[in-house]
């Protein structure tokens, strides 16, 4: 194999799978052109790049989520659209499952939030005022003295 400087690891991995007879048949110009092709992908980072394996017993699945600015050519976009259609059986099953989980979680959170709001009573109710221990002081503040306690008939629970 001819000497190559600053080799891209992806290029090296793929190039190592080529038989030595074929690999030696490349000219330096051809090798540099191929390396430039691989080099254009080095450093092409995505804004969002999430990759992980899903630990499902007896099954080997992985999930990749990429997002970023579109840099592919129109020709490449057309080729990929034909090669990887959005609406196929696997994608539809995944989207239905994902939307079902999302809606279930949203409904649960909304129900919990709504029930916690509706359980708070905003209407006033009577309550005793523990720091007023004298009937005259209680009546002076327009409250009611009853059972040796000062009662406020319009206490707000939002207080």
PDB file of C-alpha atoms in Angstrom:
ATOM      1  CA  UNK A   1       0.000   0.000   0.000  1.00  0.00           C
ATOM      2  CA  UNK A   2       1.264   3.456  -0.847  1.00  0.00           C
ATOM      3  CA  UNK A   3       2.240   5.846   1.924  1.00  0.00           C
ATOM      4  CA  UNK A   4      -0.556   8.173   3.039  1.00  0.00           C
ATOM      5  CA  UNK A   5      -0.144  11.181   5.352  1.00  0.00           C
ATOM      6  CA  UNK A   6      -2.814  12.423   7.798  1.00  0.00           C
ATOM      7  CA  UNK A   7      -5.172   9.522   7.235  1.00  0.00           C
ATOM      8  CA  UNK A   8      -8.791   9.822   8.311  1.00  0.00           C
ATOM      9  CA  UNK A   9      -9.667   6.890  10.658  1.00  0.00           C
ATOM     10  CA  UNK A  10     -12.910   6.207   8.767  1.00  0.00           C
ATOM     11  CA  UNK A  11     -11.031   6.174   5.472  1.00  0.00           C
ATOM     12  CA  UNK A  12      -8.378   3.907   6.956  1.00  0.00           C
ATOM     13  CA  UNK A  13     -10.995   1.467   8.255  1.00  0.00           C
ATOM     14  CA  UNK A  14     -12.766   1.239   4.898  1.00  0.00           C
ATOM     15  CA  UNK A  15      -9.514   1.174   2.931  1.00  0.00           C
ATOM     16  CA  UNK A  16      -8.244  -1.750   5.061  1.00  0.00           C
ATOM     17  CA  UNK A  17     -11.150  -3.851   3.770  1.00  0.00           C
ATOM     18  CA  UNK A  18      -9.909  -3.551   0.177  1.00  0.00           C
ATOM     19  CA  UNK A  19      -7.655  -6.358  -0.997  1.00  0.00           C
ATOM     20  CA  UNK A  20      -3.959  -5.385  -1.107  1.00  0.00           C
ATOM     21  CA  UNK A  21      -3.780  -5.917  -4.893  1.00  0.00           C
ATOM     22  CA  UNK A  22      -6.595  -3.417  -5.499  1.00  0.00           C
ATOM     23  CA  UNK A  23      -5.318  -0.990  -2.845  1.00  0.00           C
ATOM     24  CA  UNK A  24      -1.866  -0.918  -4.522  1.00  0.00           C
ATOM     25  CA  UNK A  25      -3.474  -0.162  -7.887  1.00  0.00           C
ATOM     26  CA  UNK A  26      -4.630   3.324  -6.763  1.00  0.00           C
ATOM     27  CA  UNK A  27      -2.476   6.222  -7.880  1.00  0.00           C
ATOM     28  CA  UNK A  28      -1.426   8.916  -5.420  1.00  0.00           C
ATOM     29  CA  UNK A  29      -3.850  11.300  -7.133  1.00  0.00           C
ATOM     30  CA  UNK A  30      -6.747   8.854  -6.704  1.00  0.00           C
ATOM     31  CA  UNK A  31      -5.893   8.274  -3.038  1.00  0.00           C
ATOM     32  CA  UNK A  32      -5.744  12.024  -2.350  1.00  0.00           C
ATOM     33  CA  UNK A  33      -9.123  12.523  -4.049  1.00  0.00           C
ATOM     34  CA  UNK A  34     -10.692   9.745  -1.973  1.00  0.00           C
ATOM     35  CA  UNK A  35      -9.133  11.151   1.214  1.00  0.00           C
ATOM     36  CA  UNK A  36     -10.522  14.615   0.392  1.00  0.00           C
ATOM     37  CA  UNK A  37     -13.959  13.039   0.016  1.00  0.00           C
ATOM     38  CA  UNK A  38     -13.696  11.466   3.441  1.00  0.00           C
ATOM     39  CA  UNK A  39     -12.028  14.552   4.904  1.00  0.00           C
ATOM     40  CA  UNK A  40     -15.029  16.728   4.019  1.00  0.00           C
ATOM     41  CA  UNK A  41     -17.043  14.780   6.576  1.00  0.00           C
ATOM     42  CA  UNK A  42     -14.470  15.163   9.345  1.00  0.00           C
ATOM     43  CA  UNK A  43     -15.453  17.997  11.649  1.00  0.00           C
ATOM     44  CA  UNK A  44     -18.953  18.220  10.163  1.00  0.00           C
ATOM     45  CA  UNK A  45     -20.654  18.436  13.538  1.00  0.00           C
ATOM     46  CA  UNK A  46     -24.394  18.527  13.978  1.00  0.00           C
ATOM     47  CA  UNK A  47     -26.166  20.963  16.284  1.00  0.00           C
ATOM     48  CA  UNK A  48     -27.952  17.977  17.841  1.00  0.00           C
ATOM     49  CA  UNK A  49     -26.121  14.634  17.822  1.00  0.00           C
ATOM     50  CA  UNK A  50     -27.622  11.922  20.055  1.00  0.00           C
ATOM     51  CA  UNK A  51     -26.506   8.340  19.523  1.00  0.00           C
ATOM     52  CA  UNK A  52     -27.112   5.459  21.886  1.00  0.00           C
ATOM     53  CA  UNK A  53     -27.854   1.744  22.003  1.00  0.00           C
ATOM     54  CA  UNK A  54     -31.138   0.616  23.462  1.00  0.00           C
ATOM     55  CA  UNK A  55     -30.622  -2.095  26.110  1.00  0.00           C
ATOM     56  CA  UNK A  56     -33.380  -4.476  25.054  1.00  0.00           C
ATOM     57  CA  UNK A  57     -32.666  -8.087  26.081  1.00  0.00           C
ATOM     58  CA  UNK A  58     -31.897 -10.394  23.114  1.00  0.00           C
ATOM     59  CA  UNK A  59     -32.280  -7.521  20.664  1.00  0.00           C
ATOM     60  CA  UNK A  60     -29.634  -5.116  19.430  1.00  0.00           C
ATOM     61  CA  UNK A  61     -31.111  -1.705  18.624  1.00  0.00           C
ATOM     62  CA  UNK A  62     -29.597   1.729  18.387  1.00  0.00           C
ATOM     63  CA  UNK A  63     -31.109   5.166  18.000  1.00  0.00           C
ATOM     64  CA  UNK A  64     -29.549   8.162  16.268  1.00  0.00           C
ATOM     65  CA  UNK A  65     -31.050  11.654  16.307  1.00  0.00           C
ATOM     66  CA  UNK A  66     -29.241  14.306  14.269  1.00  0.00           C
ATOM     67  CA  UNK A  67     -30.231  17.886  13.543  1.00  0.00           C
ATOM     68  CA  UNK A  68     -28.411  20.826  12.079  1.00  0.00           C
ATOM     69  CA  UNK A  69     -28.156  23.061   9.063  1.00  0.00           C
ATOM     70  CA  UNK A  70     -28.798  21.328   5.740  1.00  0.00           C
ATOM     71  CA  UNK A  71     -25.576  21.009   3.739  1.00  0.00           C
ATOM     72  CA  UNK A  72     -26.499  18.190   1.362  1.00  0.00           C
ATOM     73  CA  UNK A  73     -26.949  18.865  -2.339  1.00  0.00           C
ATOM     74  CA  UNK A  74     -30.376  18.649  -3.982  1.00  0.00           C
ATOM     75  CA  UNK A  75     -29.251  15.540  -5.896  1.00  0.00           C
ATOM     76  CA  UNK A  76     -28.180  13.819  -2.673  1.00  0.00           C
ATOM     77  CA  UNK A  77     -31.472  14.786  -0.994  1.00  0.00           C
ATOM     78  CA  UNK A  78     -33.460  13.251  -3.866  1.00  0.00           C
ATOM     79  CA  UNK A  79     -31.359  10.070  -3.758  1.00  0.00           C
ATOM     80  CA  UNK A  80     -31.769   9.700  -0.002  1.00  0.00           C
ATOM     81  CA  UNK A  81     -35.508  10.397  -0.174  1.00  0.00           C
ATOM     82  CA  UNK A  82     -35.884   7.562  -2.692  1.00  0.00           C
ATOM     83  CA  UNK A  83     -33.576   5.258  -0.758  1.00  0.00           C
ATOM     84  CA  UNK A  84     -34.948   5.998   2.744  1.00  0.00           C
ATOM     85  CA  UNK A  85     -38.653   6.903   2.484  1.00  0.00           C
ATOM     86  CA  UNK A  86     -40.154   8.521   5.573  1.00  0.00           C
ATOM     87  CA  UNK A  87     -43.339   6.471   5.509  1.00  0.00           C
ATOM     88  CA  UNK A  88     -42.390   2.820   5.813  1.00  0.00           C
ATOM     89  CA  UNK A  89     -43.657   0.185   8.231  1.00  0.00           C
ATOM     90  CA  UNK A  90     -40.919   0.621  10.845  1.00  0.00           C
ATOM     91  CA  UNK A  91     -41.141   4.412  10.871  1.00  0.00           C
ATOM     92  CA  UNK A  92     -44.940   4.394  11.093  1.00  0.00           C
ATOM     93  CA  UNK A  93     -44.910   1.933  14.013  1.00  0.00           C
ATOM     94  CA  UNK A  94     -42.262   4.021  15.789  1.00  0.00           C
ATOM     95  CA  UNK A  95     -44.142   7.297  15.213  1.00  0.00           C
ATOM     96  CA  UNK A  96     -47.451   5.836  16.408  1.00  0.00           C
ATOM     97  CA  UNK A  97     -45.766   4.457  19.543  1.00  0.00           C
ATOM     98  CA  UNK A  98     -43.907   7.714  20.189  1.00  0.00           C
ATOM     99  CA  UNK A  99     -47.052   9.827  19.734  1.00  0.00           C
ATOM    100  CA  UNK A 100     -49.060   7.460  21.960  1.00  0.00           C
ATOM    101  CA  UNK A 101     -46.484   7.771  24.745  1.00  0.00           C
ATOM    102  CA  UNK A 102     -46.262  11.553  24.265  1.00  0.00           C
ATOM    103  CA  UNK A 103     -50.049  11.990  24.385  1.00  0.00           C
ATOM    104  CA  UNK A 104     -50.377   9.686  27.421  1.00  0.00           C
ATOM    105  CA  UNK A 105     -47.704  11.607  29.311  1.00  0.00           C
ATOM    106  CA  UNK A 106     -49.212  14.950  28.314  1.00  0.00           C
ATOM    107  CA  UNK A 107     -52.690  13.843  29.382  1.00  0.00           C
ATOM    108  CA  UNK A 108     -51.376  12.549  32.721  1.00  0.00           C
ATOM    109  CA  UNK A 109     -49.461  15.754  33.434  1.00  0.00           C
ATOM    110  CA  UNK A 110     -52.394  17.935  32.359  1.00  0.00           C
ATOM    111  CA  UNK A 111     -54.845  15.896  34.489  1.00  0.00           C
ATOM    112  CA  UNK A 112     -52.581  16.124  37.527  1.00  0.00           C
ATOM    113  CA  UNK A 113     -52.091  19.862  37.034  1.00  0.00           C
ATOM    114  CA  UNK A 114     -55.816  20.466  36.517  1.00  0.00           C
ATOM    115  CA  UNK A 115     -56.817  18.402  39.573  1.00  0.00           C
ATOM    116  CA  UNK A 116     -54.307  20.237  41.751  1.00  0.00           C
ATOM    117  CA  UNK A 117     -55.730  23.570  40.598  1.00  0.00           C
ATOM    118  CA  UNK A 118     -59.349  22.569  41.075  1.00  0.00           C
ATOM    119  CA  UNK A 119     -58.699  21.139  44.559  1.00  0.00           C
ATOM    120  CA  UNK A 120     -57.620  24.556  45.854  1.00  0.00           C
ATOM    121  CA  UNK A 121     -60.694  26.286  47.189  1.00  0.00           C
ATOM    122  CA  UNK A 122     -60.672  30.014  46.633  1.00  0.00           C
ATOM    123  CA  UNK A 123     -63.872  30.715  48.564  1.00  0.00           C
ATOM    124  CA  UNK A 124     -63.424  32.215  52.029  1.00  0.00           C
ATOM    125  CA  UNK A 125     -64.031  30.130  55.138  1.00  0.00           C
ATOM    126  CA  UNK A 126     -63.910  30.846  58.882  1.00  0.00           C
ATOM    127  CA  UNK A 127     -60.688  30.356  60.744  1.00  0.00           C
ATOM    128  CA  UNK A 128     -59.426  31.246  64.183  1.00  0.00           C
ATOM    129  CA  UNK A 129     -56.784  33.924  64.631  1.00  0.00           C
ATOM    130  CA  UNK A 130     -54.351  32.515  67.217  1.00  0.00           C
ATOM    131  CA  UNK A 131     -52.524  35.755  68.054  1.00  0.00           C
ATOM    132  CA  UNK A 132     -55.715  37.568  69.152  1.00  0.00           C
ATOM    133  CA  UNK A 133     -56.588  36.345  72.648  1.00  0.00           C
ATOM    134  CA  UNK A 134     -58.850  39.154  73.858  1.00  0.00           C
ATOM    135  CA  UNK A 135     -62.567  39.617  73.005  1.00  0.00           C
ATOM    136  CA  UNK A 136     -62.347  43.407  72.750  1.00  0.00           C
ATOM    137  CA  UNK A 137     -59.342  43.274  70.434  1.00  0.00           C
ATOM    138  CA  UNK A 138     -61.126  40.655  68.323  1.00  0.00           C
ATOM    139  CA  UNK A 139     -64.291  42.725  67.971  1.00  0.00           C
ATOM    140  CA  UNK A 140     -62.202  45.829  67.319  1.00  0.00           C
ATOM    141  CA  UNK A 141     -60.806  44.110  64.166  1.00  0.00           C
ATOM    142  CA  UNK A 142     -64.356  43.279  62.964  1.00  0.00           C
ATOM    143  CA  UNK A 143     -64.069  39.600  63.813  1.00  0.00           C
ATOM    144  CA  UNK A 144     -66.259  37.317  65.944  1.00  0.00           C
ATOM    145  CA  UNK A 145     -65.433  36.079  69.452  1.00  0.00           C
ATOM    146  CA  UNK A 146     -66.677  32.514  69.990  1.00  0.00           C
ATOM    147  CA  UNK A 147     -65.470  29.611  72.208  1.00  0.00           C
ATOM    148  CA  UNK A 148     -62.690  31.763  73.647  1.00  0.00           C
ATOM    149  CA  UNK A 149     -61.243  32.282  70.152  1.00  0.00           C
ATOM    150  CA  UNK A 150     -61.269  35.099  67.657  1.00  0.00           C
ATOM    151  CA  UNK A 151     -62.831  33.999  64.339  1.00  0.00           C
ATOM    152  CA  UNK A 152     -62.318  35.568  60.930  1.00  0.00           C
ATOM    153  CA  UNK A 153     -65.297  34.644  58.725  1.00  0.00           C
ATOM    154  CA  UNK A 154     -63.712  35.717  55.461  1.00  0.00           C
ATOM    155  CA  UNK A 155     -60.299  34.113  55.625  1.00  0.00           C
ATOM    156  CA  UNK A 156     -58.928  33.473  52.121  1.00  0.00           C
ATOM    157  CA  UNK A 157     -57.009  30.241  51.483  1.00  0.00           C
ATOM    158  CA  UNK A 158     -54.794  32.177  49.060  1.00  0.00           C
ATOM    159  CA  UNK A 159     -53.501  34.264  52.006  1.00  0.00           C
TER     160      UNK A 159
END
